[in-house]
PDB file of N, CA and C in Angstrom:
ATOM      1  N   UNK W 678     -10.694 176.556 148.631  1.00  0.00           N
ATOM      2  CA  UNK W 678      -9.306 176.880 148.336  1.00  0.00           C
ATOM      3  C   UNK W 678      -8.979 176.410 146.924  1.00  0.00           C
ATOM      4  N   UNK W 679      -8.384 177.278 146.119  1.00  0.00           N
ATOM      5  CA  UNK W 679      -8.028 176.916 144.758  1.00  0.00           C
ATOM      6  C   UNK W 679      -6.539 176.677 144.648  1.00  0.00           C
ATOM      7  N   UNK W 680      -6.186 175.914 143.641  1.00  0.00           N
ATOM      8  CA  UNK W 680      -4.772 175.595 143.456  1.00  0.00           C
ATOM      9  C   UNK W 680      -4.037 176.691 142.704  1.00  0.00           C
ATOM     10  N   UNK W 681      -4.786 177.654 142.129  1.00  0.00           N
ATOM     11  CA  UNK W 681      -4.140 178.717 141.375  1.00  0.00           C
ATOM     12  C   UNK W 681      -3.802 178.302 139.956  1.00  0.00           C
ATOM     13  N   UNK W 682      -4.165 177.111 139.587  1.00  0.00           N
ATOM     14  CA  UNK W 682      -3.859 176.597 138.260  1.00  0.00           C
ATOM     15  C   UNK W 682      -4.971 176.979 137.297  1.00  0.00           C
ATOM     16  N   UNK W 683      -4.598 177.540 136.155  1.00  0.00           N
ATOM     17  CA  UNK W 683      -5.577 177.911 135.154  1.00  0.00           C
ATOM     18  C   UNK W 683      -5.964 176.678 134.343  1.00  0.00           C
ATOM     19  N   UNK W 684      -7.222 176.619 133.957  1.00  0.00           N
ATOM     20  CA  UNK W 684      -7.659 175.563 133.055  1.00  0.00           C
ATOM     21  C   UNK W 684      -7.153 175.864 131.658  1.00  0.00           C
ATOM     22  N   UNK W 685      -6.639 174.842 130.998  1.00  0.00           N
ATOM     23  CA  UNK W 685      -6.139 175.006 129.641  1.00  0.00           C
ATOM     24  C   UNK W 685      -7.264 174.740 128.655  1.00  0.00           C
ATOM     25  N   UNK W 686      -7.247 175.477 127.565  1.00  0.00           N
ATOM     26  CA  UNK W 686      -8.223 175.239 126.514  1.00  0.00           C
ATOM     27  C   UNK W 686      -7.690 174.156 125.578  1.00  0.00           C
ATOM     28  N   UNK W 687      -8.569 173.651 124.749  1.00  0.00           N
ATOM     29  CA  UNK W 687      -8.166 172.653 123.760  1.00  0.00           C
ATOM     30  C   UNK W 687      -7.127 173.239 122.800  1.00  0.00           C
ATOM     31  N   UNK W 688      -7.261 174.524 122.526  1.00  0.00           N
ATOM     32  CA  UNK W 688      -6.305 175.203 121.646  1.00  0.00           C
ATOM     33  C   UNK W 688      -4.922 175.255 122.309  1.00  0.00           C
ATOM     34  N   UNK W 689      -4.865 175.546 123.611  1.00  0.00           N
ATOM     35  CA  UNK W 689      -3.594 175.573 124.343  1.00  0.00           C
ATOM     36  C   UNK W 689      -2.932 174.194 124.331  1.00  0.00           C
ATOM     37  N   UNK W 690      -3.727 173.170 124.541  1.00  0.00           N
ATOM     38  CA  UNK W 690      -3.210 171.800 124.557  1.00  0.00           C
ATOM     39  C   UNK W 690      -2.713 171.413 123.172  1.00  0.00           C
ATOM     40  N   UNK W 691      -3.476 171.789 122.145  1.00  0.00           N
ATOM     41  CA  UNK W 691      -3.072 171.504 120.763  1.00  0.00           C
ATOM     42  C   UNK W 691      -1.728 172.152 120.465  1.00  0.00           C
ATOM     43  N   UNK W 692      -1.564 173.399 120.864  1.00  0.00           N
ATOM     44  CA  UNK W 692      -0.301 174.099 120.662  1.00  0.00           C
ATOM     45  C   UNK W 692       0.844 173.362 121.359  1.00  0.00           C
ATOM     46  N   UNK W 693       0.619 172.944 122.579  1.00  0.00           N
ATOM     47  CA  UNK W 693       1.640 172.242 123.347  1.00  0.00           C
ATOM     48  C   UNK W 693       2.082 170.963 122.630  1.00  0.00           C
ATOM     49  N   UNK W 694       1.118 170.202 122.146  1.00  0.00           N
ATOM     50  CA  UNK W 694       1.425 168.938 121.466  1.00  0.00           C
ATOM     51  C   UNK W 694       2.146 169.200 120.150  1.00  0.00           C
ATOM     52  N   UNK W 695       1.614 170.127 119.349  1.00  0.00           N
ATOM     53  CA  UNK W 695       2.216 170.401 118.040  1.00  0.00           C
ATOM     54  C   UNK W 695       3.622 170.962 118.157  1.00  0.00           C
ATOM     55  N   UNK W 696       3.840 171.853 119.106  1.00  0.00           N
ATOM     56  CA  UNK W 696       5.184 172.428 119.255  1.00  0.00           C
ATOM     57  C   UNK W 696       6.175 171.382 119.764  1.00  0.00           C
ATOM     58  N   UNK W 697       5.715 170.461 120.576  1.00  0.00           N
ATOM     59  CA  UNK W 697       6.596 169.391 121.059  1.00  0.00           C
ATOM     60  C   UNK W 697       6.922 168.409 119.934  1.00  0.00           C
ATOM     61  N   UNK W 698       5.975 168.191 119.031  1.00  0.00           N
ATOM     62  CA  UNK W 698       6.152 167.202 117.956  1.00  0.00           C
ATOM     63  C   UNK W 698       6.813 167.770 116.703  1.00  0.00           C
ATOM     64  N   UNK W 699       7.265 169.008 116.748  1.00  0.00           N
ATOM     65  CA  UNK W 699       7.880 169.625 115.564  1.00  0.00           C
ATOM     66  C   UNK W 699       9.029 168.799 115.005  1.00  0.00           C
ATOM     67  N   UNK W 700       9.833 168.243 115.858  1.00  0.00           N
ATOM     68  CA  UNK W 700      10.990 167.459 115.419  1.00  0.00           C
ATOM     69  C   UNK W 700      10.762 165.962 115.584  1.00  0.00           C
ATOM     70  N   UNK W 701       9.516 165.585 115.826  1.00  0.00           N
ATOM     71  CA  UNK W 701       9.190 164.178 116.021  1.00  0.00           C
ATOM     72  C   UNK W 701       9.290 163.797 117.488  1.00  0.00           C
ATOM     73  N   UNK W 702       8.225 163.184 117.991  1.00  0.00           N
ATOM     74  CA  UNK W 702       8.198 162.800 119.404  1.00  0.00           C
ATOM     75  C   UNK W 702       7.427 161.503 119.589  1.00  0.00           C
ATOM     76  N   UNK W 703       7.819 160.761 120.596  1.00  0.00           N
ATOM     77  CA  UNK W 703       7.079 159.568 120.973  1.00  0.00           C
ATOM     78  C   UNK W 703       5.844 159.970 121.764  1.00  0.00           C
ATOM     79  N   UNK W 704       4.877 159.103 121.788  1.00  0.00           N
ATOM     80  CA  UNK W 704       3.629 159.367 122.488  1.00  0.00           C
ATOM     81  C   UNK W 704       3.862 159.680 123.974  1.00  0.00           C
ATOM     82  N   UNK W 705       4.764 158.944 124.605  1.00  0.00           N
ATOM     83  CA  UNK W 705       5.019 159.168 126.031  1.00  0.00           C
ATOM     84  C   UNK W 705       5.603 160.553 126.292  1.00  0.00           C
ATOM     85  N   UNK W 706       6.446 161.011 125.385  1.00  0.00           N
ATOM     86  CA  UNK W 706       7.020 162.348 125.535  1.00  0.00           C
ATOM     87  C   UNK W 706       5.939 163.410 125.376  1.00  0.00           C
ATOM     88  N   UNK W 707       5.065 163.233 124.389  1.00  0.00           N
ATOM     89  CA  UNK W 707       3.961 164.170 124.194  1.00  0.00           C
ATOM     90  C   UNK W 707       3.031 164.177 125.401  1.00  0.00           C
ATOM     91  N   UNK W 708       2.780 162.992 125.917  1.00  0.00           N
ATOM     92  CA  UNK W 708       1.897 162.841 127.076  1.00  0.00           C
ATOM     93  C   UNK W 708       2.464 163.620 128.269  1.00  0.00           C
ATOM     94  N   UNK W 709       3.742 163.497 128.490  1.00  0.00           N
ATOM     95  CA  UNK W 709       4.398 164.175 129.610  1.00  0.00           C
ATOM     96  C   UNK W 709       4.409 165.691 129.407  1.00  0.00           C
ATOM     97  N   UNK W 710       4.767 166.123 128.206  1.00  0.00           N
ATOM     98  CA  UNK W 710       4.855 167.556 127.928  1.00  0.00           C
ATOM     99  C   UNK W 710       3.486 168.233 127.989  1.00  0.00           C
ATOM    100  N   UNK W 711       2.439 167.523 127.556  1.00  0.00           N
ATOM    101  CA  UNK W 711       1.092 168.090 127.565  1.00  0.00           C
ATOM    102  C   UNK W 711       0.383 167.864 128.900  1.00  0.00           C
ATOM    103  N   UNK W 712       1.026 167.139 129.795  1.00  0.00           N
ATOM    104  CA  UNK W 712       0.463 166.829 131.105  1.00  0.00           C
ATOM    105  C   UNK W 712      -0.914 166.163 130.977  1.00  0.00           C
ATOM    106  N   UNK W 713      -0.935 165.068 130.216  1.00  0.00           N
ATOM    107  CA  UNK W 713      -2.171 164.335 129.973  1.00  0.00           C
ATOM    108  C   UNK W 713      -1.940 162.860 130.282  1.00  0.00           C
ATOM    109  N   UNK W 714      -3.040 162.143 130.542  1.00  0.00           N
ATOM    110  CA  UNK W 714      -2.900 160.701 130.730  1.00  0.00           C
ATOM    111  C   UNK W 714      -2.983 160.001 129.381  1.00  0.00           C
ATOM    112  N   UNK W 715      -2.769 158.701 129.379  1.00  0.00           N
ATOM    113  CA  UNK W 715      -2.704 157.930 128.137  1.00  0.00           C
ATOM    114  C   UNK W 715      -3.988 158.012 127.318  1.00  0.00           C
ATOM    115  N   UNK W 716      -5.123 157.911 127.986  1.00  0.00           N
ATOM    116  CA  UNK W 716      -6.400 157.953 127.276  1.00  0.00           C
ATOM    117  C   UNK W 716      -6.629 159.345 126.665  1.00  0.00           C
ATOM    118  N   UNK W 717      -6.296 160.391 127.404  1.00  0.00           N
ATOM    119  CA  UNK W 717      -6.487 161.761 126.910  1.00  0.00           C
ATOM    120  C   UNK W 717      -5.598 162.041 125.699  1.00  0.00           C
ATOM    121  N   UNK W 718      -4.320 161.654 125.789  1.00  0.00           N
ATOM    122  CA  UNK W 718      -3.392 161.946 124.690  1.00  0.00           C
ATOM    123  C   UNK W 718      -3.759 161.138 123.452  1.00  0.00           C
ATOM    124  N   UNK W 719      -4.211 159.904 123.641  1.00  0.00           N
ATOM    125  CA  UNK W 719      -4.618 159.072 122.507  1.00  0.00           C
ATOM    126  C   UNK W 719      -5.772 159.720 121.764  1.00  0.00           C
ATOM    127  N   UNK W 720      -6.768 160.176 122.505  1.00  0.00           N
ATOM    128  CA  UNK W 720      -7.928 160.829 121.897  1.00  0.00           C
ATOM    129  C   UNK W 720      -7.504 162.106 121.172  1.00  0.00           C
ATOM    130  N   UNK W 721      -6.659 162.897 121.813  1.00  0.00           N
ATOM    131  CA  UNK W 721      -6.214 164.156 121.215  1.00  0.00           C
ATOM    132  C   UNK W 721      -5.370 163.910 119.966  1.00  0.00           C
ATOM    133  N   UNK W 722      -4.475 162.922 120.020  1.00  0.00           N
ATOM    134  CA  UNK W 722      -3.648 162.618 118.853  1.00  0.00           C
ATOM    135  C   UNK W 722      -4.508 162.118 117.691  1.00  0.00           C
ATOM    136  N   UNK W 723      -5.505 161.306 117.981  1.00  0.00           N
ATOM    137  CA  UNK W 723      -6.421 160.840 116.934  1.00  0.00           C
ATOM    138  C   UNK W 723      -7.097 162.025 116.252  1.00  0.00           C
ATOM    139  N   UNK W 724      -7.520 162.996 117.042  1.00  0.00           N
ATOM    140  CA  UNK W 724      -8.168 164.195 116.502  1.00  0.00           C
ATOM    141  C   UNK W 724      -7.190 165.004 115.652  1.00  0.00           C
ATOM    142  N   UNK W 725      -5.980 165.182 116.148  1.00  0.00           N
ATOM    143  CA  UNK W 725      -4.978 165.957 115.408  1.00  0.00           C
ATOM    144  C   UNK W 725      -4.590 165.274 114.105  1.00  0.00           C
ATOM    145  N   UNK W 726      -4.475 163.946 114.127  1.00  0.00           N
ATOM    146  CA  UNK W 726      -4.145 163.194 112.909  1.00  0.00           C
ATOM    147  C   UNK W 726      -5.289 163.323 111.902  1.00  0.00           C
ATOM    148  N   UNK W 727      -6.524 163.146 112.361  1.00  0.00           N
ATOM    149  CA  UNK W 727      -7.669 163.201 111.445  1.00  0.00           C
ATOM    150  C   UNK W 727      -7.867 164.602 110.865  1.00  0.00           C
ATOM    151  N   UNK W 728      -7.389 165.630 111.562  1.00  0.00           N
ATOM    152  CA  UNK W 728      -7.493 167.000 111.061  1.00  0.00           C
ATOM    153  C   UNK W 728      -6.251 167.456 110.298  1.00  0.00           C
ATOM    154  N   UNK W 729      -5.286 166.562 110.126  1.00  0.00           N
ATOM    155  CA  UNK W 729      -4.105 166.864 109.323  1.00  0.00           C
ATOM    156  C   UNK W 729      -3.095 167.779 109.981  1.00  0.00           C
ATOM    157  N   UNK W 730      -3.120 167.876 111.302  1.00  0.00           N
ATOM    158  CA  UNK W 730      -2.162 168.728 112.006  1.00  0.00           C
ATOM    159  C   UNK W 730      -0.911 167.972 112.444  1.00  0.00           C
ATOM    160  N   UNK W 731      -1.024 166.673 112.470  1.00  0.00           N
ATOM    161  CA  UNK W 731       0.087 165.822 112.914  1.00  0.00           C
ATOM    162  C   UNK W 731      -0.006 164.511 112.145  1.00  0.00           C
ATOM    163  N   UNK W 732       1.127 163.858 111.911  1.00  0.00           N
ATOM    164  CA  UNK W 732       1.082 162.539 111.282  1.00  0.00           C
ATOM    165  C   UNK W 732       1.954 161.573 112.066  1.00  0.00           C
ATOM    166  N   UNK W 733       1.717 160.295 111.809  1.00  0.00           N
ATOM    167  CA  UNK W 733       2.432 159.240 112.522  1.00  0.00           C
ATOM    168  C   UNK W 733       3.439 158.607 111.577  1.00  0.00           C
ATOM    169  N   UNK W 734       4.685 158.610 111.989  1.00  0.00           N
ATOM    170  CA  UNK W 734       5.750 157.942 111.244  1.00  0.00           C
ATOM    171  C   UNK W 734       6.226 156.767 112.074  1.00  0.00           C
ATOM    172  N   UNK W 735       6.529 155.684 111.418  1.00  0.00           N
ATOM    173  CA  UNK W 735       7.019 154.519 112.160  1.00  0.00           C
ATOM    174  C   UNK W 735       8.514 154.638 112.362  1.00  0.00           C
ATOM    175  N   UNK W 736       8.894 154.673 113.632  1.00  0.00           N
ATOM    176  CA  UNK W 736      10.300 154.746 113.993  1.00  0.00           C
ATOM    177  C   UNK W 736      10.834 153.350 114.254  1.00  0.00           C
ATOM    178  N   UNK W 737      11.854 153.251 115.036  1.00  0.00           N
ATOM    179  CA  UNK W 737      12.459 151.965 115.372  1.00  0.00           C
ATOM    180  C   UNK W 737      11.589 151.254 116.401  1.00  0.00           C
ATOM    181  N   UNK W 738      10.531 150.593 115.937  1.00  0.00           N
ATOM    182  CA  UNK W 738       9.659 149.851 116.830  1.00  0.00           C
ATOM    183  C   UNK W 738       8.591 150.679 117.512  1.00  0.00           C
ATOM    184  N   UNK W 739       8.628 151.993 117.352  1.00  0.00           N
ATOM    185  CA  UNK W 739       7.652 152.869 117.979  1.00  0.00           C
ATOM    186  C   UNK W 739       7.109 153.865 116.968  1.00  0.00           C
ATOM    187  N   UNK W 740       5.928 154.371 117.252  1.00  0.00           N
ATOM    188  CA  UNK W 740       5.350 155.405 116.405  1.00  0.00           C
ATOM    189  C   UNK W 740       5.891 156.762 116.829  1.00  0.00           C
ATOM    190  N   UNK W 741       6.289 157.543 115.853  1.00  0.00           N
ATOM    191  CA  UNK W 741       6.795 158.882 116.101  1.00  0.00           C
ATOM    192  C   UNK W 741       5.780 159.857 115.524  1.00  0.00           C
ATOM    193  N   UNK W 742       5.386 160.828 116.336  1.00  0.00           N
ATOM    194  CA  UNK W 742       4.412 161.828 115.912  1.00  0.00           C
ATOM    195  C   UNK W 742       5.156 163.073 115.457  1.00  0.00           C
ATOM    196  N   UNK W 743       4.774 163.559 114.283  1.00  0.00           N
ATOM    197  CA  UNK W 743       5.459 164.682 113.660  1.00  0.00           C
ATOM    198  C   UNK W 743       4.430 165.730 113.231  1.00  0.00           C
ATOM    199  N   UNK W 744       4.704 166.987 113.515  1.00  0.00           N
ATOM    200  CA  UNK W 744       3.826 168.079 113.113  1.00  0.00           C
ATOM    201  C   UNK W 744       3.872 168.252 111.601  1.00  0.00           C
ATOM    202  N   UNK W 745       2.708 168.419 110.982  1.00  0.00           N
ATOM    203  CA  UNK W 745       2.604 168.641 109.535  1.00  0.00           C
ATOM    204  C   UNK W 745       2.795 170.128 109.232  1.00  0.00           C
ATOM    205  N   UNK W 746       2.947 170.484 107.950  1.00  0.00           N
ATOM    206  CA  UNK W 746       3.006 171.905 107.602  1.00  0.00           C
ATOM    207  C   UNK W 746       1.754 172.672 108.067  1.00  0.00           C
ATOM    208  N   UNK W 747       0.594 172.047 108.000  1.00  0.00           N
ATOM    209  CA  UNK W 747      -0.623 172.683 108.498  1.00  0.00           C
ATOM    210  C   UNK W 747      -0.530 172.898 110.001  1.00  0.00           C
ATOM    211  N   UNK W 748       0.028 171.921 110.713  1.00  0.00           N
ATOM    212  CA  UNK W 748       0.241 172.051 112.152  1.00  0.00           C
ATOM    213  C   UNK W 748       1.211 173.180 112.469  1.00  0.00           C
ATOM    214  N   UNK W 749       2.234 173.347 111.623  1.00  0.00           N
ATOM    215  CA  UNK W 749       3.185 174.439 111.837  1.00  0.00           C
ATOM    216  C   UNK W 749       2.523 175.790 111.608  1.00  0.00           C
ATOM    217  N   UNK W 750       1.572 175.856 110.680  1.00  0.00           N
ATOM    218  CA  UNK W 750       0.806 177.095 110.483  1.00  0.00           C
ATOM    219  C   UNK W 750      -0.019 177.404 111.734  1.00  0.00           C
ATOM    220  N   UNK W 751      -0.587 176.361 112.332  1.00  0.00           N
ATOM    221  CA  UNK W 751      -1.344 176.537 113.578  1.00  0.00           C
ATOM    222  C   UNK W 751      -0.448 177.141 114.650  1.00  0.00           C
ATOM    223  N   UNK W 752       0.762 176.600 114.792  1.00  0.00           N
ATOM    224  CA  UNK W 752       1.718 177.090 115.790  1.00  0.00           C
ATOM    225  C   UNK W 752       2.012 178.570 115.557  1.00  0.00           C
ATOM    226  N   UNK W 753       2.312 178.918 114.312  1.00  0.00           N
ATOM    227  CA  UNK W 753       2.638 180.302 113.961  1.00  0.00           C
ATOM    228  C   UNK W 753       1.484 181.240 114.275  1.00  0.00           C
ATOM    229  N   UNK W 754       0.274 180.839 113.909  1.00  0.00           N
ATOM    230  CA  UNK W 754      -0.887 181.703 114.147  1.00  0.00           C
ATOM    231  C   UNK W 754      -1.210 181.818 115.634  1.00  0.00           C
ATOM    232  N   UNK W 755      -1.025 180.742 116.363  1.00  0.00           N
ATOM    233  CA  UNK W 755      -1.246 180.773 117.812  1.00  0.00           C
ATOM    234  C   UNK W 755      -0.273 181.760 118.464  1.00  0.00           C
ATOM    235  N   UNK W 756       1.003 181.674 118.068  1.00  0.00           N
ATOM    236  CA  UNK W 756       2.015 182.570 118.631  1.00  0.00           C
ATOM    237  C   UNK W 756       1.738 184.022 118.236  1.00  0.00           C
ATOM    238  N   UNK W 757       1.280 184.239 117.000  1.00  0.00           N
ATOM    239  CA  UNK W 757       0.901 185.592 116.563  1.00  0.00           C
ATOM    240  C   UNK W 757      -0.229 186.135 117.430  1.00  0.00           C
ATOM    241  N   UNK W 758      -1.209 185.301 117.698  1.00  0.00           N
ATOM    242  CA  UNK W 758      -2.339 185.706 118.525  1.00  0.00           C
ATOM    243  C   UNK W 758      -1.884 186.066 119.935  1.00  0.00           C
ATOM    244  N   UNK W 759      -0.992 185.254 120.497  1.00  0.00           N
ATOM    245  CA  UNK W 759      -0.467 185.564 121.838  1.00  0.00           C
ATOM    246  C   UNK W 759       0.253 186.909 121.857  1.00  0.00           C
ATOM    247  N   UNK W 760       1.062 187.168 120.824  1.00  0.00           N
ATOM    248  CA  UNK W 760       1.769 188.445 120.730  1.00  0.00           C
ATOM    249  C   UNK W 760       0.780 189.604 120.604  1.00  0.00           C
ATOM    250  N   UNK W 761      -0.240 189.408 119.775  1.00  0.00           N
ATOM    251  CA  UNK W 761      -1.248 190.442 119.580  1.00  0.00           C
ATOM    252  C   UNK W 761      -1.965 190.749 120.894  1.00  0.00           C
ATOM    253  N   UNK W 762      -2.329 189.699 121.609  1.00  0.00           N
ATOM    254  CA  UNK W 762      -3.029 189.883 122.888  1.00  0.00           C
ATOM    255  C   UNK W 762      -2.113 190.546 123.904  1.00  0.00           C
ATOM    256  N   UNK W 763      -0.852 190.179 123.924  1.00  0.00           N
ATOM    257  CA  UNK W 763       0.100 190.763 124.855  1.00  0.00           C
ATOM    258  C   UNK W 763       0.312 192.237 124.539  1.00  0.00           C
ATOM    259  N   UNK W 764       0.478 192.566 123.261  1.00  0.00           N
ATOM    260  CA  UNK W 764       0.671 193.961 122.866  1.00  0.00           C
ATOM    261  C   UNK W 764      -0.566 194.781 123.176  1.00  0.00           C
ATOM    262  N   UNK W 765      -1.725 194.203 122.965  1.00  0.00           N
ATOM    263  CA  UNK W 765      -2.975 194.900 123.255  1.00  0.00           C
ATOM    264  C   UNK W 765      -3.094 195.178 124.747  1.00  0.00           C
ATOM    265  N   UNK W 766      -2.776 194.182 125.560  1.00  0.00           N
ATOM    266  CA  UNK W 766      -2.840 194.342 127.017  1.00  0.00           C
ATOM    267  C   UNK W 766      -1.828 195.385 127.479  1.00  0.00           C
ATOM    268  N   UNK W 767      -0.630 195.368 126.904  1.00  0.00           N
ATOM    269  CA  UNK W 767       0.392 196.353 127.275  1.00  0.00           C
ATOM    270  C   UNK W 767      -0.046 197.754 126.877  1.00  0.00           C
ATOM    271  N   UNK W 768      -0.680 197.877 125.716  1.00  0.00           N
ATOM    272  CA  UNK W 768      -1.166 199.173 125.264  1.00  0.00           C
ATOM    273  C   UNK W 768      -2.224 199.728 126.200  1.00  0.00           C
ATOM    274  N   UNK W 769      -3.125 198.874 126.660  1.00  0.00           N
ATOM    275  CA  UNK W 769      -4.167 199.312 127.597  1.00  0.00           C
ATOM    276  C   UNK W 769      -3.552 199.742 128.924  1.00  0.00           C
ATOM    277  N   UNK W 770      -2.542 199.028 129.377  1.00  0.00           N
ATOM    278  CA  UNK W 770      -1.895 199.388 130.641  1.00  0.00           C
ATOM    279  C   UNK W 770      -1.228 200.758 130.527  1.00  0.00           C
ATOM    280  N   UNK W 771      -0.596 201.016 129.398  1.00  0.00           N
ATOM    281  CA  UNK W 771       0.060 202.316 129.191  1.00  0.00           C
ATOM    282  C   UNK W 771      -0.993 203.419 129.167  1.00  0.00           C
ATOM    283  N   UNK W 772      -2.113 203.157 128.456  1.00  0.00           N
ATOM    284  CA  UNK W 772      -3.212 204.128 128.412  1.00  0.00           C
ATOM    285  C   UNK W 772      -3.721 204.439 129.818  1.00  0.00           C
ATOM    286  N   UNK W 773      -3.947 203.403 130.612  1.00  0.00           N
ATOM    287  CA  UNK W 773      -4.447 203.597 131.976  1.00  0.00           C
ATOM    288  C   UNK W 773      -3.468 204.392 132.814  1.00  0.00           C
ATOM    289  N   UNK W 774      -2.184 204.081 132.687  1.00  0.00           N
ATOM    290  CA  UNK W 774      -1.166 204.814 133.453  1.00  0.00           C
ATOM    291  C   UNK W 774      -1.167 206.295 133.073  1.00  0.00           C
ATOM    292  N   UNK W 775      -1.302 206.559 131.752  1.00  0.00           N
ATOM    293  CA  UNK W 775      -1.314 207.947 131.298  1.00  0.00           C
ATOM    294  C   UNK W 775      -2.510 208.702 131.853  1.00  0.00           C
ATOM    295  N   UNK W 776      -3.659 208.047 131.928  1.00  0.00           N
ATOM    296  CA  UNK W 776      -4.856 208.679 132.460  1.00  0.00           C
ATOM    297  C   UNK W 776      -4.689 208.962 133.951  1.00  0.00           C
ATOM    298  N   UNK W 777      -4.044 208.060 134.657  1.00  0.00           N
ATOM    299  CA  UNK W 777      -3.838 208.240 136.092  1.00  0.00           C
ATOM    300  C   UNK W 777      -2.887 209.383 136.402  1.00  0.00           C
ATOM    301  N   UNK W 778      -1.889 209.569 135.521  1.00  0.00           N
ATOM    302  CA  UNK W 778      -0.909 210.621 135.724  1.00  0.00           C
ATOM    303  C   UNK W 778      -1.546 211.989 135.517  1.00  0.00           C
ATOM    304  N   UNK W 779      -2.491 212.104 134.600  1.00  0.00           N
ATOM    305  CA  UNK W 779      -3.128 213.406 134.290  1.00  0.00           C
ATOM    306  C   UNK W 779      -3.961 213.921 135.398  1.00  0.00           C
TER     307      UNK W 779
END
């Protein structure tokens, strides 16, 4: 029996974290939004920081994670890809329907 839950890719998780951190977020908020545990989010944030997609700003006693301009480009391209895939899938469905009608 399956739970019906799709496995997320690293790219999907990256998008989730970057879009949540656009206006600055605490680690716990990112962890909750990305549905990850502390060890997973720490590893992922380290990777995103080292790749220049996110940076750490010191807030009032806590670290605030903020998406960089490069991270915002990632978000834009990810969303473009989703739109492209959706339009492509819709186009194929219309084609199939037209063939069935004939």
